[in-house]
């Protein structure tokens, strides 16, 4: 996918939500390459701001503090989006939908695509990395299953589209987000 297919988002962003291991970061980078929009990875921005990794933030300050940082970043993105920042591809952390305030901000920021994946695929993909504090447990299967069950209605509420990505390659997912975003933003043309 070497060429660029710009998209008129009318100043809004494309936001990717979904569980850890659903492919948000990878899809976000490819979507950025395709559309020419800059990518903003919320976890990376928070790590840079605090000067610590996500596992260290969880360990030293607790999950509650991390969630407050997520909300503060979303508020900043919302308040700065019209003035100084243009639209972006925003990759979120999997738990961003836990707060009702976050879910509302996400929808105001733009088009929200939920990358959904089966529990089996999530377990397989997340087994390769140790930087997800919530999954540092021998009970990974039940933890992931439980997180999925609790979060499904929240992803549903926050998103404009659900894309079942378990059997798709990255570029197919990128194409689907891109095409559906064009369709969504076309309604702003009139
Ligand atoms: C989390 C997901 C992580 C990161 C943190 C908490 C979650 O991001 O924000 O470890 O609660 O699902 P990814 O979804 O990018 O792994």
PDB file of N, CA and C and ligand atoms in Angstrom, residues 18-22 24-25 41-43 46 54-55 58 63 66-67 70 91-96 98 126 129 131-135 147 151 155, ligand 1:
ATOM      1  N   UNK A  18     -10.661  -0.971  21.212  1.00  0.00           N
ATOM      2  CA  UNK A  18     -10.700  -2.433  21.228  1.00  0.00           C
ATOM      3  C   UNK A  18      -9.766  -2.954  22.296  1.00  0.00           C
ATOM      4  N   UNK A  19      -9.888  -4.239  22.550  1.00  0.00           N
ATOM      5  CA  UNK A  19      -9.097  -4.878  23.602  1.00  0.00           C
ATOM      6  C   UNK A  19      -7.595  -4.835  23.309  1.00  0.00           C
ATOM      7  N   UNK A  20      -6.816  -5.035  24.364  1.00  0.00           N
ATOM      8  CA  UNK A  20      -5.370  -5.210  24.196  1.00  0.00           C
ATOM      9  C   UNK A  20      -5.142  -6.332  23.199  1.00  0.00           C
ATOM     10  N   UNK A  21      -4.312  -6.104  22.196  1.00  0.00           N
ATOM     11  CA  UNK A  21      -4.024  -7.159  21.234  1.00  0.00           C
ATOM     12  C   UNK A  21      -4.985  -7.176  20.057  1.00  0.00           C
ATOM     13  N   UNK A  22      -5.864  -6.185  19.985  1.00  0.00           N
ATOM     14  CA  UNK A  22      -6.824  -6.178  18.868  1.00  0.00           C
ATOM     15  C   UNK A  22      -6.221  -5.564  17.607  1.00  0.00           C
ATOM     16  N   UNK A  24      -4.876  -2.262  17.340  1.00  0.00           N
ATOM     17  CA  UNK A  24      -5.089  -0.812  17.177  1.00  0.00           C
ATOM     18  C   UNK A  24      -3.821  -0.082  16.737  1.00  0.00           C
ATOM     19  N   UNK A  25      -2.704  -0.415  17.380  1.00  0.00           N
ATOM     20  CA  UNK A  25      -1.456   0.304  17.072  1.00  0.00           C
ATOM     21  C   UNK A  25      -1.008   0.029  15.643  1.00  0.00           C
ATOM     22  N   UNK A  41      -0.750   7.774  19.384  1.00  0.00           N
ATOM     23  CA  UNK A  41      -0.967   6.582  20.203  1.00  0.00           C
ATOM     24  C   UNK A  41      -1.063   7.032  21.665  1.00  0.00           C
ATOM     25  N   UNK A  42      -2.250   6.910  22.261  1.00  0.00           N
ATOM     26  CA  UNK A  42      -2.468   7.483  23.599  1.00  0.00           C
ATOM     27  C   UNK A  42      -1.503   6.930  24.641  1.00  0.00           C
ATOM     28  N   UNK A  43      -1.268   5.603  24.607  1.00  0.00           N
ATOM     29  CA  UNK A  43      -0.335   5.022  25.588  1.00  0.00           C
ATOM     30  C   UNK A  43       1.058   5.632  25.440  1.00  0.00           C
ATOM     31  N   UNK A  46       1.169   9.187  26.827  1.00  0.00           N
ATOM     32  CA  UNK A  46       1.187   9.180  28.305  1.00  0.00           C
ATOM     33  C   UNK A  46       2.578   8.769  28.810  1.00  0.00           C
ATOM     34  N   UNK A  54       4.152   2.168  30.733  1.00  0.00           N
ATOM     35  CA  UNK A  54       2.809   1.883  31.282  1.00  0.00           C
ATOM     36  C   UNK A  54       2.913   0.941  32.496  1.00  0.00           C
ATOM     37  N   UNK A  55       3.683  -0.169  32.417  1.00  0.00           N
ATOM     38  CA  UNK A  55       3.768  -1.035  33.606  1.00  0.00           C
ATOM     39  C   UNK A  55       4.295  -0.283  34.834  1.00  0.00           C
ATOM     40  N   UNK A  58       1.516   1.929  36.271  1.00  0.00           N
ATOM     41  CA  UNK A  58       0.574   1.098  37.043  1.00  0.00           C
ATOM     42  C   UNK A  58       1.189   0.725  38.395  1.00  0.00           C
ATOM     43  N   UNK A  63      -3.674   1.829  38.899  1.00  0.00           N
ATOM     44  CA  UNK A  63      -4.492   1.920  37.682  1.00  0.00           C
ATOM     45  C   UNK A  63      -5.344   3.184  37.679  1.00  0.00           C
ATOM     46  N   UNK A  66      -3.534   6.023  36.208  1.00  0.00           N
ATOM     47  CA  UNK A  66      -3.409   5.880  34.750  1.00  0.00           C
ATOM     48  C   UNK A  66      -4.709   6.277  34.061  1.00  0.00           C
ATOM     49  N   UNK A  67      -5.846   5.865  34.634  1.00  0.00           N
ATOM     50  CA  UNK A  67      -7.147   6.202  34.028  1.00  0.00           C
ATOM     51  C   UNK A  67      -7.368   7.718  34.036  1.00  0.00           C
ATOM     52  N   UNK A  70      -5.454   9.151  31.195  1.00  0.00           N
ATOM     53  CA  UNK A  70      -6.159   8.925  29.916  1.00  0.00           C
ATOM     54  C   UNK A  70      -7.236   9.989  29.709  1.00  0.00           C
ATOM     55  N   UNK A  91      -4.933   5.979  18.286  1.00  0.00           N
ATOM     56  CA  UNK A  91      -4.980   4.617  18.837  1.00  0.00           C
ATOM     57  C   UNK A  91      -5.132   4.754  20.342  1.00  0.00           C
ATOM     58  N   UNK A  92      -6.139   4.110  20.889  1.00  0.00           N
ATOM     59  CA  UNK A  92      -6.405   4.229  22.330  1.00  0.00           C
ATOM     60  C   UNK A  92      -5.880   3.003  23.078  1.00  0.00           C
ATOM     61  N   UNK A  93      -5.799   3.105  24.399  1.00  0.00           N
ATOM     62  CA  UNK A  93      -5.540   1.928  25.224  1.00  0.00           C
ATOM     63  C   UNK A  93      -6.860   1.177  25.395  1.00  0.00           C
ATOM     64  N   UNK A  94      -6.780  -0.142  25.594  1.00  0.00           N
ATOM     65  CA  UNK A  94      -7.988  -0.971  25.625  1.00  0.00           C
ATOM     66  C   UNK A  94      -9.025  -0.573  26.665  1.00  0.00           C
ATOM     67  N   UNK A  95      -8.569   0.063  27.760  1.00  0.00           N
ATOM     68  CA  UNK A  95      -9.506   0.384  28.842  1.00  0.00           C
ATOM     69  C   UNK A  95     -10.075   1.791  28.774  1.00  0.00           C
ATOM     70  N   UNK A  96      -9.815   2.482  27.667  1.00  0.00           N
ATOM     71  CA  UNK A  96     -10.240   3.888  27.585  1.00  0.00           C
ATOM     72  C   UNK A  96     -11.757   4.031  27.679  1.00  0.00           C
ATOM     73  N   UNK A  98     -13.756   2.565  29.670  1.00  0.00           N
ATOM     74  CA  UNK A  98     -14.318   2.278  30.993  1.00  0.00           C
ATOM     75  C   UNK A  98     -15.074   3.472  31.570  1.00  0.00           C
ATOM     76  N   UNK A 126      -1.522 -11.625  22.876  1.00  0.00           N
ATOM     77  CA  UNK A 126      -0.967 -10.926  24.038  1.00  0.00           C
ATOM     78  C   UNK A 126       0.050 -11.784  24.782  1.00  0.00           C
ATOM     79  N   UNK A 129       3.832 -10.473  24.712  1.00  0.00           N
ATOM     80  CA  UNK A 129       4.383  -9.261  25.327  1.00  0.00           C
ATOM     81  C   UNK A 129       4.124  -9.240  26.828  1.00  0.00           C
ATOM     82  N   UNK A 131       4.267  -6.279  28.557  1.00  0.00           N
ATOM     83  CA  UNK A 131       4.099  -4.881  29.004  1.00  0.00           C
ATOM     84  C   UNK A 131       2.646  -4.475  29.213  1.00  0.00           C
ATOM     85  N   UNK A 132       1.803  -5.493  29.511  1.00  0.00           N
ATOM     86  CA  UNK A 132       0.405  -5.170  29.821  1.00  0.00           C
ATOM     87  C   UNK A 132       0.123  -5.602  31.253  1.00  0.00           C
ATOM     88  N   UNK A 133       0.174  -4.635  32.177  1.00  0.00           N
ATOM     89  CA  UNK A 133       0.096  -4.981  33.598  1.00  0.00           C
ATOM     90  C   UNK A 133      -1.137  -5.791  33.975  1.00  0.00           C
ATOM     91  N   UNK A 134      -2.271  -5.529  33.316  1.00  0.00           N
ATOM     92  CA  UNK A 134      -3.494  -6.247  33.706  1.00  0.00           C
ATOM     93  C   UNK A 134      -3.419  -7.733  33.346  1.00  0.00           C
ATOM     94  N   UNK A 135      -2.482  -8.085  32.466  1.00  0.00           N
ATOM     95  CA  UNK A 135      -2.400  -9.485  32.026  1.00  0.00           C
ATOM     96  C   UNK A 135      -1.217 -10.230  32.640  1.00  0.00           C
ATOM     97  N   UNK A 147     -12.587  -9.420  31.182  1.00  0.00           N
ATOM     98  CA  UNK A 147     -12.456  -8.047  30.667  1.00  0.00           C
ATOM     99  C   UNK A 147     -13.326  -7.861  29.427  1.00  0.00           C
ATOM    100  N   UNK A 151     -16.402  -5.320  28.940  1.00  0.00           N
ATOM    101  CA  UNK A 151     -16.165  -4.161  28.067  1.00  0.00           C
ATOM    102  C   UNK A 151     -16.984  -4.163  26.780  1.00  0.00           C
ATOM    103  N   UNK A 155     -17.596  -0.840  24.487  1.00  0.00           N
ATOM    104  CA  UNK A 155     -17.087  -0.607  23.121  1.00  0.00           C
ATOM    105  C   UNK A 155     -18.263  -0.325  22.186  1.00  0.00           C
TER     106      UNK A 155
HETATM  107  C1  LIG B   1      -5.081  -1.471  28.939  1.00  0.00           C
HETATM  108  C2  LIG B   1      -4.594  -1.554  27.661  1.00  0.00           C
HETATM  109  C3  LIG B   1      -3.247  -1.100  27.294  1.00  0.00           C
HETATM  110  C4  LIG B   1      -2.772   0.002  28.241  1.00  0.00           C
HETATM  111  C5  LIG B   1      -2.892  -0.456  29.659  1.00  0.00           C
HETATM  112  C6  LIG B   1      -4.326  -0.829  30.053  1.00  0.00           C
HETATM  113  C7  LIG B   1      -6.440  -1.998  29.240  1.00  0.00           C
HETATM  114  O1  LIG B   1      -3.212  -0.615  25.955  1.00  0.00           O
HETATM  115  O2  LIG B   1      -3.516   1.177  28.040  1.00  0.00           O
HETATM  116  O3  LIG B   1      -2.044  -1.565  29.839  1.00  0.00           O
HETATM  117  O4  LIG B   1      -6.985  -1.702  30.310  1.00  0.00           O
HETATM  118  O5  LIG B   1      -6.990  -2.723  28.369  1.00  0.00           O
HETATM  119  P1  LIG B   1      -3.348  -1.581  24.651  1.00  0.00           P
HETATM  120  O6  LIG B   1      -4.806  -1.832  24.447  1.00  0.00           O
HETATM  121  O7  LIG B   1      -2.763  -0.767  23.551  1.00  0.00           O
HETATM  122  O8  LIG B   1      -2.568  -2.813  24.956  1.00  0.00           O
END
